[in-house]
PDB file of C-alpha atoms in Angstrom:
ATOM      1  CA  MET A   1      -6.657 -35.865  14.195  1.00 59.00           C
ATOM      2  CA  SER A   2      -5.217 -38.804  12.227  1.00 85.00           C
ATOM      3  CA  ILE A   3      -4.559 -40.739  15.458  1.00 92.00           C
ATOM      4  CA  ARG A   4      -8.156 -40.152  16.569  1.00 95.00           C
ATOM      5  CA  TYR A   5      -9.577 -41.600  13.372  1.00 96.00           C
ATOM      6  CA  GLY A   6      -6.908 -44.270  13.128  1.00 95.00           C
ATOM      7  CA  LEU A   7      -7.967 -45.662  16.503  1.00 96.00           C
ATOM      8  CA  LEU A   8     -11.630 -45.439  15.521  1.00 97.00           C
ATOM      9  CA  ALA A   9     -10.864 -47.390  12.335  1.00 96.00           C
ATOM     10  CA  LEU A  10      -9.174 -50.160  14.326  1.00 96.00           C
ATOM     11  CA  LEU A  11     -12.022 -50.296  16.832  1.00 97.00           C
ATOM     12  CA  ASP A  12     -14.443 -50.691  13.929  1.00 96.00           C
ATOM     13  CA  HIS A  13     -12.985 -54.202  13.531  1.00 95.00           C
ATOM     14  CA  GLY A  14     -13.969 -55.087  17.086  1.00 95.00           C
ATOM     15  CA  PRO A  15     -13.214 -54.243  20.738  1.00 95.00           C
ATOM     16  CA  ARG A  16      -9.566 -53.576  21.525  1.00 95.00           C
ATOM     17  CA  TYR A  17      -7.334 -52.806  24.485  1.00 94.00           C
ATOM     18  CA  GLY A  18      -5.207 -49.675  24.401  1.00 94.00           C
ATOM     19  CA  SER A  19      -2.039 -51.741  24.024  1.00 93.00           C
ATOM     20  CA  GLN A  20      -3.602 -53.640  21.110  1.00 94.00           C
ATOM     21  CA  LEU A  21      -4.512 -50.389  19.383  1.00 96.00           C
ATOM     22  CA  ARG A  22      -0.969 -49.122  19.702  1.00 95.00           C
ATOM     23  CA  THR A  23       0.492 -52.354  18.276  1.00 94.00           C
ATOM     24  CA  GLU A  24      -1.983 -52.522  15.380  1.00 94.00           C
ATOM     25  CA  PHE A  25      -1.588 -48.836  14.498  1.00 93.00           C
ATOM     26  CA  GLU A  26       2.188 -49.231  14.260  1.00 91.00           C
ATOM     27  CA  ALA A  27       1.820 -52.465  12.277  1.00 89.00           C
ATOM     28  CA  ARG A  28      -0.384 -50.709   9.719  1.00 89.00           C
ATOM     29  CA  THR A  29       2.026 -47.781   9.336  1.00 87.00           C
ATOM     30  CA  GLY A  30       5.283 -49.717   9.722  1.00 82.00           C
ATOM     31  CA  ALA A  31       6.067 -47.740  12.912  1.00 77.00           C
ATOM     32  CA  THR A  32       6.553 -44.664  10.744  1.00 82.00           C
ATOM     33  CA  TRP A  33       4.613 -42.642  13.313  1.00 82.00           C
ATOM     34  CA  PRO A  34       5.240 -44.484  16.604  1.00 85.00           C
ATOM     35  CA  LEU A  35       2.728 -43.911  19.388  1.00 89.00           C
ATOM     36  CA  ASN A  36       3.426 -43.905  23.084  1.00 91.00           C
ATOM     37  CA  ILE A  37       0.828 -45.592  25.240  1.00 93.00           C
ATOM     38  CA  GLY A  38       0.004 -42.355  27.036  1.00 93.00           C
ATOM     39  CA  GLN A  39      -0.939 -40.779  23.706  1.00 93.00           C
ATOM     40  CA  VAL A  40      -3.225 -43.722  22.950  1.00 95.00           C
ATOM     41  CA  TYR A  41      -5.070 -43.511  26.270  1.00 95.00           C
ATOM     42  CA  THR A  42      -5.379 -39.728  26.058  1.00 96.00           C
ATOM     43  CA  THR A  43      -7.013 -40.103  22.636  1.00 96.00           C
ATOM     44  CA  LEU A  44      -9.274 -42.897  23.910  1.00 96.00           C
ATOM     45  CA  SER A  45     -10.384 -40.698  26.797  1.00 96.00           C
ATOM     46  CA  ARG A  46     -11.378 -37.943  24.353  1.00 96.00           C
ATOM     47  CA  LEU A  47     -13.193 -40.382  22.094  1.00 97.00           C
ATOM     48  CA  GLU A  48     -15.135 -41.685  25.086  1.00 97.00           C
ATOM     49  CA  ARG A  49     -15.946 -38.119  26.174  1.00 97.00           C
ATOM     50  CA  ASP A  50     -17.308 -37.396  22.702  1.00 97.00           C
ATOM     51  CA  GLY A  51     -19.496 -40.488  22.747  1.00 97.00           C
ATOM     52  CA  LEU A  52     -17.625 -42.214  19.914  1.00 97.00           C
ATOM     53  CA  ILE A  53     -16.432 -45.193  21.966  1.00 97.00           C
ATOM     54  CA  VAL A  54     -17.511 -46.857  25.217  1.00 97.00           C
ATOM     55  CA  PRO A  55     -15.867 -49.230  27.670  1.00 93.00           C
ATOM     56  CA  ALA A  56     -16.688 -52.798  26.654  1.00 93.00           C
ATOM     57  CA  GLU A  57     -17.324 -55.841  28.764  1.00 86.00           C
ATOM     58  CA  GLY A  58     -14.995 -58.786  28.750  1.00 78.00           C
ATOM     59  CA  GLY A  59     -11.768 -56.994  29.625  1.00 71.00           C
ATOM     60  CA  ASP A  60      -9.347 -58.127  32.270  1.00 74.00           C
ATOM     61  CA  ALA A  61      -8.554 -56.478  35.581  1.00 70.00           C
ATOM     62  CA  LYS A  62      -5.433 -54.745  34.236  1.00 81.00           C
ATOM     63  CA  GLN A  63      -6.715 -53.231  30.985  1.00 86.00           C
ATOM     64  CA  GLN A  64      -9.897 -51.610  29.795  1.00 92.00           C
ATOM     65  CA  LEU A  65     -11.521 -52.937  26.642  1.00 94.00           C
ATOM     66  CA  TYR A  66     -13.102 -50.364  24.301  1.00 96.00           C
ATOM     67  CA  SER A  67     -15.655 -50.630  21.506  1.00 97.00           C
ATOM     68  CA  ILE A  68     -16.919 -48.156  18.929  1.00 97.00           C
ATOM     69  CA  THR A  69     -20.431 -46.683  19.121  1.00 97.00           C
ATOM     70  CA  ASP A  70     -22.890 -45.994  16.302  1.00 97.00           C
ATOM     71  CA  ALA A  71     -21.909 -42.318  16.510  1.00 97.00           C
ATOM     72  CA  GLY A  72     -18.296 -43.359  16.174  1.00 97.00           C
ATOM     73  CA  ARG A  73     -19.058 -45.399  13.047  1.00 97.00           C
ATOM     74  CA  ARG A  74     -20.912 -42.458  11.499  1.00 97.00           C
ATOM     75  CA  GLU A  75     -17.991 -40.114  12.182  1.00 96.00           C
ATOM     76  CA  LEU A  76     -15.531 -42.678  10.821  1.00 96.00           C
ATOM     77  CA  ALA A  77     -17.584 -43.092   7.633  1.00 96.00           C
ATOM     78  CA  GLU A  78     -17.644 -39.314   7.198  1.00 96.00           C
ATOM     79  CA  TRP A  79     -13.858 -39.158   7.659  1.00 95.00           C
ATOM     80  CA  TYR A  80     -13.328 -41.728   4.904  1.00 94.00           C
ATOM     81  CA  THR A  81     -15.400 -39.686   2.452  1.00 94.00           C
ATOM     82  CA  ARG A  82     -14.037 -36.253   3.441  1.00 93.00           C
ATOM     83  CA  PRO A  83     -10.931 -35.048   1.562  1.00 92.00           C
ATOM     84  CA  VAL A  84      -7.932 -34.103   3.681  1.00 89.00           C
ATOM     85  CA  ASP A  85      -7.889 -30.308   3.924  1.00 87.00           C
ATOM     86  CA  ARG A  86      -4.874 -28.835   2.125  1.00 85.00           C
ATOM     87  CA  THR A  87      -5.979 -25.197   2.306  1.00 87.00           C
ATOM     88  CA  GLN A  88      -4.234 -24.809   5.671  1.00 85.00           C
ATOM     89  CA  PRO A  89      -1.085 -26.926   5.349  1.00 83.00           C
ATOM     90  CA  ALA A  90       0.874 -27.885   8.406  1.00 83.00           C
ATOM     91  CA  ARG A  91       3.982 -25.836   9.136  1.00 88.00           C
ATOM     92  CA  ASP A  92       6.967 -27.390   7.408  1.00 91.00           C
ATOM     93  CA  GLU A  93      10.262 -26.946   9.260  1.00 94.00           C
ATOM     94  CA  LEU A  94      12.387 -27.099   6.102  1.00 95.00           C
ATOM     95  CA  SER A  95      10.352 -24.412   4.326  1.00 94.00           C
ATOM     96  CA  ILE A  96      10.544 -22.174   7.390  1.00 93.00           C
ATOM     97  CA  LYS A  97      14.305 -22.778   7.709  1.00 95.00           C
ATOM     98  CA  LEU A  98      14.997 -21.754   4.101  1.00 93.00           C
ATOM     99  CA  ALA A  99      12.667 -18.770   4.319  1.00 92.00           C
ATOM    100  CA  MET A 100      14.532 -17.529   7.405  1.00 93.00           C
ATOM    101  CA  ALA A 101      17.963 -18.270   5.901  1.00 92.00           C
ATOM    102  CA  VAL A 102      17.370 -16.067   2.852  1.00 89.00           C
ATOM    103  CA  GLY A 103      19.227 -12.824   3.410  1.00 83.00           C
ATOM    104  CA  THR A 104      20.399 -13.739   6.919  1.00 90.00           C
ATOM    105  CA  PRO A 105      24.019 -12.604   7.391  1.00 91.00           C
ATOM    106  CA  GLY A 106      26.433 -15.449   8.055  1.00 92.00           C
ATOM    107  CA  VAL A 107      24.116 -18.214   6.762  1.00 92.00           C
ATOM    108  CA  ASP A 108      25.230 -20.077   3.634  1.00 93.00           C
ATOM    109  CA  ILE A 109      21.820 -21.041   2.278  1.00 92.00           C
ATOM    110  CA  ARG A 110      23.316 -23.189  -0.483  1.00 92.00           C
ATOM    111  CA  ALA A 111      25.120 -25.235   2.161  1.00 94.00           C
ATOM    112  CA  VAL A 112      21.825 -25.606   4.035  1.00 95.00           C
ATOM    113  CA  ILE A 113      20.172 -26.876   0.840  1.00 96.00           C
ATOM    114  CA  GLN A 114      22.998 -29.293   0.035  1.00 95.00           C
ATOM    115  CA  ASN A 115      23.032 -30.754   3.557  1.00 96.00           C
ATOM    116  CA  GLN A 116      19.287 -31.309   3.428  1.00 96.00           C
ATOM    117  CA  ARG A 117      19.505 -32.850  -0.056  1.00 96.00           C
ATOM    118  CA  ARG A 118      22.046 -35.409   1.174  1.00 97.00           C
ATOM    119  CA  HIS A 119      19.789 -36.301   4.080  1.00 97.00           C
ATOM    120  CA  SER A 120      16.674 -36.562   1.894  1.00 97.00           C
ATOM    121  CA  LEU A 121      18.465 -38.742  -0.678  1.00 97.00           C
ATOM    122  CA  ALA A 122      19.698 -41.062   2.073  1.00 97.00           C
ATOM    123  CA  ALA A 123      16.146 -41.353   3.425  1.00 96.00           C
ATOM    124  CA  LEU A 124      14.870 -42.029  -0.098  1.00 97.00           C
ATOM    125  CA  GLN A 125      17.391 -44.853  -0.507  1.00 97.00           C
ATOM    126  CA  ASP A 126      16.342 -46.360   2.843  1.00 96.00           C
ATOM    127  CA  TYR A 127      12.648 -46.236   1.927  1.00 95.00           C
ATOM    128  CA  THR A 128      13.355 -47.772  -1.482  1.00 96.00           C
ATOM    129  CA  ARG A 129      15.287 -50.659   0.098  1.00 95.00           C
ATOM    130  CA  LEU A 130      12.435 -51.281   2.537  1.00 92.00           C
ATOM    131  CA  LYS A 131       9.955 -51.329  -0.332  1.00 93.00           C
ATOM    132  CA  SER A 132      12.095 -53.803  -2.296  1.00 93.00           C
ATOM    133  CA  ARG A 133      12.272 -56.127   0.698  1.00 90.00           C
ATOM    134  CA  ALA A 134       8.535 -55.872   1.281  1.00 88.00           C
ATOM    135  CA  LEU A 135       7.768 -56.669  -2.352  1.00 91.00           C
ATOM    136  CA  ALA A 136      10.263 -59.550  -2.387  1.00 89.00           C
ATOM    137  CA  ALA A 137       8.625 -61.068   0.697  1.00 85.00           C
ATOM    138  CA  GLY A 138       5.188 -60.636  -0.858  1.00 85.00           C
ATOM    139  CA  PRO A 139       2.350 -58.875   0.999  1.00 80.00           C
ATOM    140  CA  ASP A 140       0.477 -61.530   2.965  1.00 82.00           C
ATOM    141  CA  ASN A 141      -2.186 -59.476   4.693  1.00 86.00           C
ATOM    142  CA  SER A 142      -3.809 -56.056   4.943  1.00 87.00           C
ATOM    143  CA  ASP A 143      -1.129 -54.806   7.358  1.00 87.00           C
ATOM    144  CA  ASP A 144       1.589 -55.522   4.759  1.00 89.00           C
ATOM    145  CA  ILE A 145      -0.380 -53.748   2.033  1.00 91.00           C
ATOM    146  CA  ALA A 146      -1.026 -50.771   4.326  1.00 91.00           C
ATOM    147  CA  TRP A 147       2.708 -50.538   5.106  1.00 91.00           C
ATOM    148  CA  LEU A 148       3.523 -50.599   1.386  1.00 93.00           C
ATOM    149  CA  LEU A 149       1.149 -47.690   0.785  1.00 94.00           C
ATOM    150  CA  VAL A 150       2.784 -45.699   3.586  1.00 93.00           C
ATOM    151  CA  LEU A 151       6.267 -46.524   2.256  1.00 94.00           C
ATOM    152  CA  GLU A 152       5.350 -45.371  -1.228  1.00 96.00           C
ATOM    153  CA  GLN A 153       3.972 -42.101   0.147  1.00 95.00           C
ATOM    154  CA  LEU A 154       7.280 -41.537   1.958  1.00 95.00           C
ATOM    155  CA  ILE A 155       9.184 -42.292  -1.255  1.00 97.00           C
ATOM    156  CA  PHE A 156       7.107 -39.840  -3.288  1.00 97.00           C
ATOM    157  CA  ALA A 157       7.486 -37.182  -0.580  1.00 96.00           C
ATOM    158  CA  ALA A 158      11.287 -37.614  -0.458  1.00 96.00           C
ATOM    159  CA  GLU A 159      11.498 -37.439  -4.264  1.00 97.00           C
ATOM    160  CA  ALA A 160       9.385 -34.278  -4.308  1.00 97.00           C
ATOM    161  CA  GLU A 161      11.522 -32.721  -1.587  1.00 97.00           C
ATOM    162  CA  THR A 162      14.765 -33.332  -3.473  1.00 97.00           C
ATOM    163  CA  ARG A 163      13.251 -31.840  -6.649  1.00 97.00           C
ATOM    164  CA  TRP A 164      12.109 -28.796  -4.679  1.00 96.00           C
ATOM    165  CA  LEU A 165      15.592 -28.378  -3.181  1.00 96.00           C
ATOM    166  CA  ASP A 166      17.101 -28.523  -6.683  1.00 96.00           C
ATOM    167  CA  HIS A 167      14.618 -25.849  -7.757  1.00 96.00           C
ATOM    168  CA  CYS A 168      15.508 -23.654  -4.744  1.00 94.00           C
ATOM    169  CA  GLU A 169      19.214 -23.871  -5.507  1.00 94.00           C
ATOM    170  CA  SER A 170      18.662 -23.057  -9.198  1.00 93.00           C
ATOM    171  CA  ARG A 171      16.526 -20.069  -8.298  1.00 91.00           C
ATOM    172  CA  LEU A 172      19.180 -18.756  -5.907  1.00 89.00           C
ATOM    173  CA  VAL A 173      21.871 -19.124  -8.596  1.00 86.00           C
ATOM    174  CA  ARG A 174      19.740 -17.223 -11.127  1.00 87.00           C
ATOM    175  CA  LEU A 175      18.915 -14.546  -8.592  1.00 84.00           C
ATOM    176  CA  ALA A 176      22.585 -14.089  -7.645  1.00 77.00           C
ATOM    177  CA  ALA A 177      23.517 -13.795 -11.347  1.00 79.00           C
ATOM    178  CA  ALA A 178      20.751 -11.275 -11.972  1.00 77.00           C
ATOM    179  CA  LEU A 179      21.841  -9.173  -9.023  1.00 71.00           C
ATOM    180  CA  GLY A 180      25.464  -9.352 -10.180  1.00 64.00           C
ATOM    181  CA  ASP A 181      24.551  -8.094 -13.657  1.00 53.00           C
ATOM    182  CA  ARG A 182      22.750  -5.040 -12.404  1.00 53.00           C
ATOM    183  CA  PRO A 183      24.724  -1.815 -12.744  1.00 54.00           C
ATOM    184  CA  LYS A 184      25.814  -0.553  -9.403  1.00 53.00           C
ATOM    185  CA  PRO A 185      24.236   2.740  -8.437  1.00 59.00           C
ATOM    186  CA  PRO A 186      26.646   5.679  -8.562  1.00 62.00           C
ATOM    187  CA  PRO A 187      28.041   6.741  -5.226  1.00 64.00           C
ATOM    188  CA  PRO A 188      26.244   9.631  -3.633  1.00 67.00           C
ATOM    189  CA  PRO A 189      27.833  13.034  -4.379  1.00 65.00           C
ATOM    190  CA  ALA A 190      30.208  14.360  -1.795  1.00 63.00           C
ATOM    191  CA  PRO A 191      28.752  17.162   0.246  1.00 64.00           C
ATOM    192  CA  SER A 192      29.783  20.517  -1.236  1.00 59.00           C
ATOM    193  CA  ALA A 193      31.717  22.934   0.943  1.00 55.00           C
ATOM    194  CA  GLU A 194      29.770  25.942   2.123  1.00 56.00           C
ATOM    195  CA  PRO A 195      31.197  29.179   0.639  1.00 54.00           C
ATOM    196  CA  ALA A 196      32.991  31.247   3.201  1.00 53.00           C
ATOM    197  CA  THR A 197      31.065  34.308   4.315  1.00 54.00           C
ATOM    198  CA  HIS A 198      32.781  37.560   5.265  1.00 52.00           C
ATOM    199  CA  PRO A 199      31.185  40.355   7.179  1.00 53.00           C
ATOM    200  CA  ALA A 200      30.350  43.412   5.078  1.00 53.00           C
ATOM    201  CA  PRO A 201      32.864  46.261   5.456  1.00 53.00           C
ATOM    202  CA  ARG A 202      31.883  48.917   7.984  1.00 53.00           C
ATOM    203  CA  GLN A 203      31.033  52.248   6.484  1.00 52.00           C
ATOM    204  CA  GLU A 204      32.442  55.290   8.127  1.00 50.00           C
ATOM    205  CA  ILE A 205      29.815  57.854   9.049  1.00 47.00           C
ATOM    206  CA  SER A 206      31.083  61.418   8.492  1.00 42.00           C
TER     207      SER A 206
END
């Protein structure tokens, strides 16, 4: 859905070609979420079907020019005012991986956590360097400011992920200690031997 509204937002500035929309979308987000041109035109086709954009005049023979409609502007304005729904969060691969690793024989979950922490810290360092360079260069236009906002969101997300991984590891350590302190249940009693039975003596009948 974010691509749909992202393209609408760019078209609100004026008619655009599909290739222009792709370039401007990636400029605003610093190519954090790169688009392929097929994805752009598929989204444009759906927007046109829904009456939110229309083909515009003035294009060349090779590319179609698109412009936003009044219905598209109304939907875009509603999107800006509507909070992003967090009641149904997207599936997170890391959360699913750790949930599946818990109690799985042969999986060292602490090693999984440590590997992910190293990766997340490296990503955090990369994002921080990019932010420092962007600030040193000085934001010159709205695209630079938009990229800074995206970078800072990535930094906050990486920081939160490393804190969560630390929490997961601490919880596993506490849980392992608690399980180790529990008294072990006594072994089940050995099955008792059945007493031998002997047939009753025969009585002589006189």
